[in-house]
XYZ file of C-alpha atoms in Angstrom:
577
model
C 129.087 93.881 156.118
C 128.551 96.858 158.404
C 129.465 99.160 155.563
C 126.512 98.017 153.446
C 124.011 97.341 156.213
C 122.620 100.866 156.039
C 122.696 102.181 152.462
C 121.334 105.554 153.586
C 124.757 106.419 154.995
C 126.131 106.428 151.454
C 126.140 109.925 149.969
C 125.893 108.516 146.422
C 122.516 106.946 147.244
C 121.203 110.190 148.770
C 122.268 112.174 145.742
C 120.667 109.616 143.421
C 117.298 109.840 145.207
C 117.341 113.656 145.401
C 118.239 113.919 141.719
C 115.362 111.595 140.881
C 112.907 113.857 142.730
C 114.298 116.998 141.075
C 113.930 115.450 137.629
C 110.473 113.999 138.262
C 108.773 117.206 139.470
C 109.478 119.357 136.361
C 108.530 116.459 134.123
C 105.291 116.039 136.029
C 104.386 119.712 135.548
C 105.293 119.533 131.860
C 103.192 116.384 131.467
C 100.104 118.263 132.668
C 100.562 120.905 129.984
C 101.266 118.350 127.249
C 98.294 116.230 128.326
C 95.782 119.061 127.967
C 97.218 120.014 124.595
C 97.228 116.391 123.464
C 93.571 115.832 124.347
C 92.502 118.729 122.121
C 94.752 117.604 119.287
C 93.528 114.020 119.553
C 89.901 115.116 119.253
C 90.723 117.010 116.067
C 92.706 114.118 114.591
C 89.918 111.620 115.316
C 87.501 113.783 113.356
C 89.944 114.098 110.476
C 90.617 110.365 110.522
C 86.900 109.574 110.236
C 86.578 111.983 107.315
C 89.563 110.423 105.554
C 88.272 106.895 106.143
C 84.846 107.615 104.650
C 86.386 109.287 101.595
C 88.781 106.384 101.123
C 86.083 103.731 101.528
C 83.689 105.409 99.111
C 86.531 106.048 96.683
C 87.517 102.377 96.704
C 83.901 101.367 96.126
C 83.646 103.873 93.266
C 86.889 102.580 91.705
C 85.607 99.002 91.818
C 82.279 99.953 90.202
C 84.101 102.099 87.630
C 86.183 99.052 86.734
C 82.981 97.021 86.331
C 81.574 99.817 84.162
C 84.684 99.647 81.987
C 84.197 95.911 81.468
C 80.567 96.563 80.566
C 81.443 99.197 77.964
C 84.184 96.974 76.596
C 81.737 94.129 75.944
C 79.658 96.447 73.715
C 82.256 95.900 71.004
C 82.152 92.121 71.345
C 82.044 90.504 67.873
C 79.600 87.777 68.854
C 77.229 90.237 70.515
C 77.205 92.597 67.529
C 76.837 89.745 65.021
C 73.879 88.240 66.854
C 72.241 91.676 67.178
C 72.833 92.995 63.657
C 72.898 90.008 61.263
C 71.428 86.963 63.038
C 69.956 85.626 59.775
C 73.457 85.274 58.360
C 74.228 82.304 60.642
C 72.784 78.828 60.674
C 71.489 77.474 64.034
C 74.777 75.785 64.956
C 76.872 78.879 64.292
C 74.358 81.008 66.159
C 74.521 78.670 69.135
C 78.323 78.756 69.116
C 78.319 82.547 69.145
C 75.766 82.583 71.968
C 77.966 80.263 74.014
C 81.063 82.381 73.347
C 79.153 85.496 74.411
C 77.917 83.708 77.508
C 81.496 82.776 78.441
C 82.534 86.411 78.239
C 79.561 87.515 80.336
C 80.466 84.861 82.890
C 84.045 86.166 82.984
C 82.688 89.633 83.795
C 80.433 88.153 86.484
C 83.323 86.328 88.111
C 85.570 89.408 88.018
C 83.917 91.032 91.057
C 82.063 89.923 94.156
C 79.692 92.851 93.675
C 78.217 91.407 90.440
C 75.124 89.264 90.877
C 74.398 88.600 87.181
C 75.216 89.940 83.703
C 72.505 90.075 81.008
C 72.663 90.744 77.274
C 69.188 91.524 75.863
C 69.144 90.946 72.074
C 65.818 91.678 70.353
C 67.001 90.375 66.966
C 67.212 86.791 68.218
C 64.603 87.189 70.960
C 66.953 86.056 73.702
C 68.198 87.197 77.103
C 71.697 85.743 77.375
C 73.076 85.881 80.909
C 76.284 84.566 82.445
C 74.471 81.474 83.674
C 71.350 81.011 81.546
C 69.713 81.720 78.200
C 66.031 82.727 78.347
C 63.363 84.293 76.163
C 63.451 87.991 75.478
C 61.422 90.128 77.961
C 60.152 93.240 76.150
C 58.891 94.937 79.334
C 62.215 94.546 81.066
C 63.990 95.734 77.916
C 61.913 98.925 77.854
C 62.663 99.563 81.521
C 66.374 99.311 80.870
C 66.079 101.476 77.744
C 64.324 104.215 79.721
C 66.507 103.904 82.802
C 67.156 107.352 84.347
C 70.634 108.829 84.052
C 71.856 105.781 82.160
C 73.850 108.039 79.859
C 75.971 109.129 82.861
C 76.815 105.538 83.774
C 75.249 105.758 87.236
C 73.765 102.928 89.217
C 69.996 102.796 88.675
C 67.084 101.197 90.491
C 64.944 98.860 88.434
C 62.367 96.770 90.235
C 64.190 97.296 93.539
C 67.541 96.020 92.262
C 70.790 97.824 91.462
C 71.787 97.827 87.795
C 74.416 99.335 85.540
C 72.943 99.634 82.029
C 74.628 100.179 78.665
C 73.346 99.690 75.133
C 74.217 100.197 71.515
C 73.551 102.682 70.129
C 74.292 104.346 73.433
C 71.416 105.136 75.740
C 71.183 108.932 75.554
C 68.295 111.211 76.436
C 68.298 112.749 72.920
C 68.693 109.430 71.155
C 65.285 108.234 69.978
C 66.593 105.148 68.227
C 66.003 101.845 69.922
C 69.279 100.066 70.752
C 69.987 96.786 69.006
C 71.094 95.267 72.326
C 71.404 96.208 75.997
C 73.964 94.891 78.462
C 72.718 95.118 82.058
C 74.870 94.231 85.070
C 72.864 93.367 88.169
C 74.775 94.407 91.293
C 74.545 92.641 94.614
C 72.868 94.718 97.320
C 73.993 92.140 99.843
C 77.687 92.579 98.941
C 77.346 96.360 99.129
C 75.859 96.017 102.598
C 78.670 93.651 103.587
C 81.207 96.200 102.387
C 79.489 98.900 104.415
C 79.466 96.710 107.510
C 83.191 96.091 106.996
C 83.724 99.865 107.141
C 82.465 99.932 110.727
C 85.213 99.833 113.325
C 82.980 99.640 116.398
C 79.449 98.447 117.225
C 78.296 102.042 117.803
C 79.219 103.218 114.309
C 76.689 103.398 111.475
C 76.761 104.159 107.747
C 74.090 105.437 105.378
C 74.138 105.251 101.578
C 71.669 107.885 100.432
C 70.651 108.498 96.799
C 67.400 109.424 95.022
C 66.982 105.750 94.128
C 68.521 103.828 97.018
C 68.854 104.025 100.776
C 71.172 101.435 102.299
C 71.983 101.357 106.000
C 74.666 99.553 108.006
C 73.863 100.584 111.544
C 73.707 99.256 115.102
C 69.896 99.255 114.979
C 68.057 96.702 112.869
C 65.764 99.384 111.409
C 66.389 103.128 111.292
C 63.327 105.348 111.604
C 62.781 108.030 108.994
C 63.170 110.864 111.525
C 66.631 109.693 112.483
C 67.747 109.369 108.844
C 66.290 112.746 107.931
C 68.078 114.520 110.795
C 71.393 112.832 109.953
C 71.081 113.751 106.265
C 69.994 117.330 106.964
C 72.971 117.844 109.224
C 75.433 117.342 106.366
C 77.032 120.222 104.485
C 78.585 120.541 101.046
C 82.155 119.832 102.222
C 83.621 116.657 103.669
C 83.977 117.981 107.186
C 83.060 116.350 110.488
C 79.940 117.747 112.137
C 78.039 117.243 115.351
C 74.352 116.434 114.780
C 71.857 116.180 117.614
C 69.034 113.631 117.287
C 66.569 113.149 120.146
C 69.013 114.568 122.657
C 71.854 112.314 121.497
C 74.866 113.971 119.877
C 76.470 112.244 116.884
C 79.769 112.906 115.165
C 79.041 112.626 111.426
C 81.115 112.800 108.248
C 79.998 112.438 104.662
C 81.355 112.198 101.148
C 79.545 112.424 97.805
C 80.054 110.519 94.539
C 78.897 111.741 91.150
C 79.296 108.198 89.822
C 76.703 106.816 92.224
C 74.775 110.060 92.553
C 74.780 109.378 96.269
C 76.229 110.312 99.643
C 77.951 108.007 102.095
C 77.422 109.193 105.661
C 79.201 107.777 108.690
C 77.949 108.582 112.167
C 78.885 107.559 115.693
C 77.711 108.786 119.105
C 79.991 111.533 120.347
C 80.300 109.792 123.688
C 81.659 106.639 121.998
C 84.401 108.708 120.340
C 85.470 111.147 123.040
C 84.277 109.525 126.235
C 87.348 107.257 126.470
C 89.446 110.433 126.560
C 87.731 111.400 129.812
C 89.081 108.237 131.370
C 92.603 109.466 130.688
C 91.975 112.431 132.961
C 91.084 110.075 135.802
C 94.112 107.987 135.047
C 96.258 111.099 135.057
C 95.109 112.024 138.548
C 95.825 108.501 139.658
C 99.226 108.747 138.023
C 99.978 111.874 140.071
C 99.200 110.037 143.278
C 101.133 106.961 142.269
C 104.158 109.030 141.288
C 104.415 110.307 144.856
C 104.326 106.768 146.140
C 106.949 105.771 143.594
C 109.319 108.410 144.972
C 109.114 106.756 148.371
C 109.341 103.210 147.076
C 112.193 104.113 144.757
C 114.486 104.872 147.661
C 114.042 101.299 148.894
C 114.555 99.773 145.468
C 117.799 101.594 144.817
C 119.544 99.389 147.293
C 118.125 96.271 145.689
C 118.932 97.174 142.093
C 122.467 98.359 142.779
C 123.762 96.219 145.612
C 122.302 92.863 144.562
C 123.723 92.886 141.010
C 127.161 93.708 142.448
C 126.808 90.931 144.986
C 125.952 88.383 142.260
C 128.975 89.502 140.268
C 131.295 89.138 143.284
C 130.013 85.619 144.009
C 130.534 84.648 140.376
C 134.169 85.822 140.535
C 134.713 83.694 143.647
C 133.471 80.603 141.760
C 135.836 81.344 138.877
C 138.709 81.643 141.326
C 137.872 78.098 142.465
C 138.132 76.867 138.860
C 134.472 76.776 137.841
C 134.417 78.352 134.364
C 130.840 77.235 133.643
C 129.340 80.101 135.662
C 126.771 82.199 133.781
C 125.043 85.214 135.330
C 122.000 86.977 133.922
C 120.570 90.474 134.280
C 117.293 91.195 132.508
C 117.475 94.993 132.537
C 119.357 96.599 129.664
C 121.627 98.752 131.848
C 125.310 98.932 132.832
C 125.032 95.738 134.859
C 123.706 93.953 131.785
C 126.832 95.051 129.908
C 129.132 93.998 132.750
C 127.401 90.619 133.058
C 127.550 90.132 129.296
C 131.271 90.895 129.217
C 131.816 88.566 132.189
C 129.975 85.741 130.428
C 131.873 86.491 127.209
C 135.163 86.271 129.097
C 134.260 82.823 130.435
C 133.108 81.756 126.973
C 136.486 82.806 125.574
C 138.243 80.773 128.232
C 136.181 77.704 127.401
C 136.669 78.406 123.710
C 140.448 78.338 124.146
C 140.084 74.900 125.731
C 138.196 73.248 122.908
C 139.097 75.572 120.003
C 141.337 73.063 118.262
C 138.744 70.294 118.587
C 135.906 72.412 117.188
C 138.059 73.731 114.364
C 138.853 70.182 113.332
C 135.164 69.222 113.282
C 134.224 72.236 111.146
C 137.149 71.685 108.795
C 136.314 68.026 108.345
C 132.653 68.786 107.615
C 133.687 71.305 104.985
C 136.085 68.812 103.468
C 133.323 66.209 103.394
C 131.000 68.555 101.454
C 133.832 69.257 99.006
C 134.585 65.538 98.606
C 130.908 64.733 97.979
C 130.638 67.421 95.310
C 133.644 66.206 93.320
C 133.134 64.006 90.306
C 136.293 62.719 88.643
C 136.100 64.069 85.073
C 138.334 61.277 83.777
C 135.984 58.703 85.259
C 133.066 60.459 83.538
C 134.873 60.640 80.170
C 135.966 57.023 80.321
C 132.429 55.917 81.197
C 131.031 57.606 78.106
C 133.793 56.076 75.970
C 132.896 52.625 77.330
C 129.225 53.174 76.469
C 130.271 54.316 72.994
C 132.383 51.203 72.489
C 129.627 48.868 73.692
C 127.133 50.560 71.404
C 129.379 50.228 68.346
C 129.895 46.537 69.195
C 126.138 46.043 69.575
C 126.451 44.791 73.166
C 123.172 46.416 74.219
C 122.648 44.240 77.290
C 125.927 45.489 78.694
C 125.027 49.054 77.681
C 121.799 48.839 79.684
C 123.577 47.371 82.690
C 126.399 49.908 82.494
C 123.950 52.841 82.174
C 122.009 51.662 85.235
C 125.243 51.382 87.201
C 126.266 54.892 86.188
C 122.838 56.179 87.233
C 123.140 54.552 90.659
C 126.654 55.899 91.067
C 125.883 59.542 90.257
C 122.618 59.434 92.195
C 124.522 58.490 95.342
C 127.376 60.975 94.779
C 125.201 63.992 94.038
C 122.602 63.353 96.744
C 124.548 65.017 99.558
C 121.777 66.160 101.896
C 122.918 63.761 104.650
C 126.384 63.351 106.154
C 125.751 59.721 107.148
C 124.232 56.697 105.398
C 123.641 53.047 106.341
C 126.721 50.906 105.756
C 124.717 48.709 103.371
C 124.109 51.645 101.021
C 127.731 52.779 101.252
C 128.910 49.267 100.341
C 126.395 49.010 97.497
C 127.673 52.302 96.067
C 131.252 51.085 96.294
C 130.270 47.808 94.623
C 128.625 49.684 91.731
C 131.765 51.770 91.316
C 133.967 48.662 91.390
C 131.800 46.979 88.729
C 132.026 50.070 86.514
C 135.794 50.126 86.835
C 135.841 46.369 86.306
C 134.218 46.914 82.887
C 136.765 49.597 82.078
C 139.661 47.301 83.001
C 137.835 44.163 81.819
C 140.884 42.360 80.426
C 143.402 43.758 82.881
C 141.920 43.629 86.385
C 139.816 41.043 88.205
C 137.549 42.492 90.881
C 136.362 40.385 93.812
C 133.721 41.939 96.079
C 132.674 40.183 99.282
C 129.448 40.362 101.288
C 128.807 42.293 104.492
C 128.498 40.255 107.688
C 124.966 39.877 108.972
C 123.472 42.557 111.213
C 125.938 45.217 110.031
C 124.187 46.805 107.031
C 122.166 49.152 109.254
C 125.189 50.787 110.914
C 125.287 54.509 110.112
C 128.671 55.548 108.696
C 130.025 58.762 107.108
C 129.313 59.016 103.373
C 131.950 58.116 100.791
C 134.477 56.228 102.921
C 134.815 53.025 100.857
C 134.476 54.102 97.205
C 137.436 56.570 97.395
C 139.659 53.689 98.580
C 138.685 51.601 95.540
C 139.212 54.633 93.300
C 142.656 55.182 94.869
C 143.557 51.534 94.219
C 142.704 51.826 90.521
C 144.418 55.190 90.007
C 147.631 54.603 91.955
C 147.966 50.827 91.956
C 146.259 49.165 89.011
C 146.247 51.927 86.354
C 149.535 50.758 84.831
C 148.770 47.057 85.086
C 148.686 45.594 81.560
C 147.263 42.265 82.768
C 146.686 40.023 85.774
C 145.534 42.922 87.955
C 143.625 41.989 91.068
C 141.413 43.935 93.408
C 139.782 42.329 96.449
C 137.170 44.063 98.625
C 136.088 42.066 101.662
C 134.559 42.533 105.092
C 135.475 40.833 108.355
C 133.937 41.010 111.820
C 136.113 40.312 114.864
C 134.282 40.561 118.197
C 133.393 44.242 118.484
C 135.326 45.332 115.421
C 134.260 45.509 111.781
C 136.992 45.578 109.118
C 136.513 46.953 105.587
C 139.514 45.809 103.512
C 140.557 46.951 100.025
C 143.582 45.034 98.721
C 145.298 45.082 95.322
C 148.398 43.739 93.600
C 149.276 46.993 91.948
C 152.380 49.128 92.169
C 154.449 48.139 95.186
C 154.811 50.433 98.191
C 157.989 50.465 100.221
C 158.004 50.543 104.015
C 159.020 54.190 104.060
C 156.042 55.210 101.898
C 153.571 53.249 104.026
C 154.980 54.735 107.225
C 154.822 58.243 105.751
C 151.126 57.852 104.772
C 150.147 56.534 108.223
C 152.104 59.330 109.891
C 150.355 61.990 107.772
C 146.946 60.631 108.746
C 147.790 61.042 112.422
C 149.482 64.430 112.113
C 146.664 65.875 109.908
C 149.058 68.516 108.611
C 147.880 68.064 105.029
C 144.277 67.325 104.037
C 143.865 64.492 101.528
C 141.004 62.140 100.710
C 142.520 59.380 102.893
C 143.090 61.742 105.827
C 139.562 63.067 105.473
C 138.135 59.525 105.635
C 140.351 58.666 108.620
C 139.278 61.757 110.572
C 135.574 61.283 109.919
C 135.654 57.631 110.984
C 137.466 58.491 114.216
C 135.020 61.312 114.988
C 132.111 58.923 114.436
C 133.363 55.738 116.120
C 136.118 56.893 118.471
C 139.940 56.842 118.543
C 140.070 53.051 118.227
C 138.626 53.311 114.723
C 140.141 54.745 111.571
C 142.056 54.056 108.388
C 145.372 52.276 108.043
C 147.694 51.360 105.131
C 149.818 48.215 104.891
C 151.538 46.176 102.205
C 149.345 43.600 100.529
C 150.331 39.935 100.492
C 150.198 40.283 96.690
C 152.760 43.081 96.681
C 150.392 46.020 96.347
C 148.570 48.128 98.926
C 146.181 46.954 101.614
C 143.884 49.680 102.916
C 141.771 48.811 105.940
C 138.976 50.695 107.685
C 138.480 49.656 111.316
C 135.143 50.403 112.979
C 134.832 49.858 116.721
C 131.282 48.620 117.317
C 129.607 49.702 120.522
C 126.743 47.728 122.031
C 123.612 47.877 119.868
C 125.473 48.578 116.620
C 126.584 45.187 115.533
């Protein structure tokens, strides 16, 4: 203990601390240079980012309105709209109403295609109607003239009519040189509220503001409820022809502004934010950097004390863990949160102990995994001969006209395949397992109707709820038919019964089929215990023992009738039976 009482006597620790100081000082000097360069670069990138954001936002808004414009122009070729405008007298009132409703449905589809659309109108002088997406009203000549004379309508720009935003299109097209009155006008009323919501969504901080400026509209999304004209005028005058960030001074306050223009809207979108809100946080980094310089000096001193803790203590924990292993405790687990060499050593130490424990229970775990895999395979198997024979039986019953038996047999087949193919659970109540086996026995009883007599007993009371592995009884009945009763020409007998003896439940399948000699019975029982070869019987035996303990399982004996007697023994613990 004297050797580690004073870690400063160790030359390795002294060299570690001195190397830390030598590395830290050049990095500190380099950090000062990089910091100053980074501040200038960050200011430039912030300005560029604002410019890019405004261009992107306005571009997305323009794309959405261009899409709406495309839908508007597309509706100009609508058959119902042109028919009602050009030849309304050709249709009787019912046909005219049908065409108006069809047109209204299309206008409603346009209205629902975008949140920016408030309403869609089709003004048709020929029938004296204003058909909108929601209503049908009388034709308004004054409104029609306003739309027809809307400024810049031929360039598909948003126009201001009675204080509302519209996109107007007519046929023939509304052109300055076209003196002919259009036969109809389609006007899309845009939602000023949604445009303002979109502008507010473009703000990333409470200090930011946006202005939509055009000869016809002025929309603001700003921190202040109302912007005075002087402020707006100074912000607008401070913009140039290119999309570059500029500093504009208004009433002694400096603003970082960016703008972008759109020929579609005939407008500018201007974003502004107080310069202090953008760059002032960078000043705080300078203060933090000074603080960092002071703290780094303290860290050098504190580091020398922590070296002992972070080197000696991990080694001490590792040594104590080895002592526990030497005493036979292989459950020791040590942890180290830092991702360093000690973390690797601890991980390898834990892995070594896990390997030791794995060698102890490897055989047991392998058996469990193997048996589960075998269970899934057993559940997925459907005997093709059983399936073929079932269909042949149905065919025979149908030809004989025994439809009652056909219905019963089909229901039994349905229950059988439903149980076999529904393999989401490894265990089922014993009552359901027995019911499945009974259905299978009845199906086979029909197949061997004149050759085998099947007797199926009832479960003892209070045992149907016991959870057992799936498919443990039906394979035994199937084995009895295939290997014992298949060759029986007559007088075959199969008996399935259940007996409860104290804390044991017996499931017995007995037949008078082909005789088994003592050597064959002994060989089958020996194979089930050795588990050298995996068969259906061995699989059932293993799963029962894993579920209910070594006192349970499957056994084979000679039947009193000369055939085979297969018995499943289930040891019932308290609360099961």
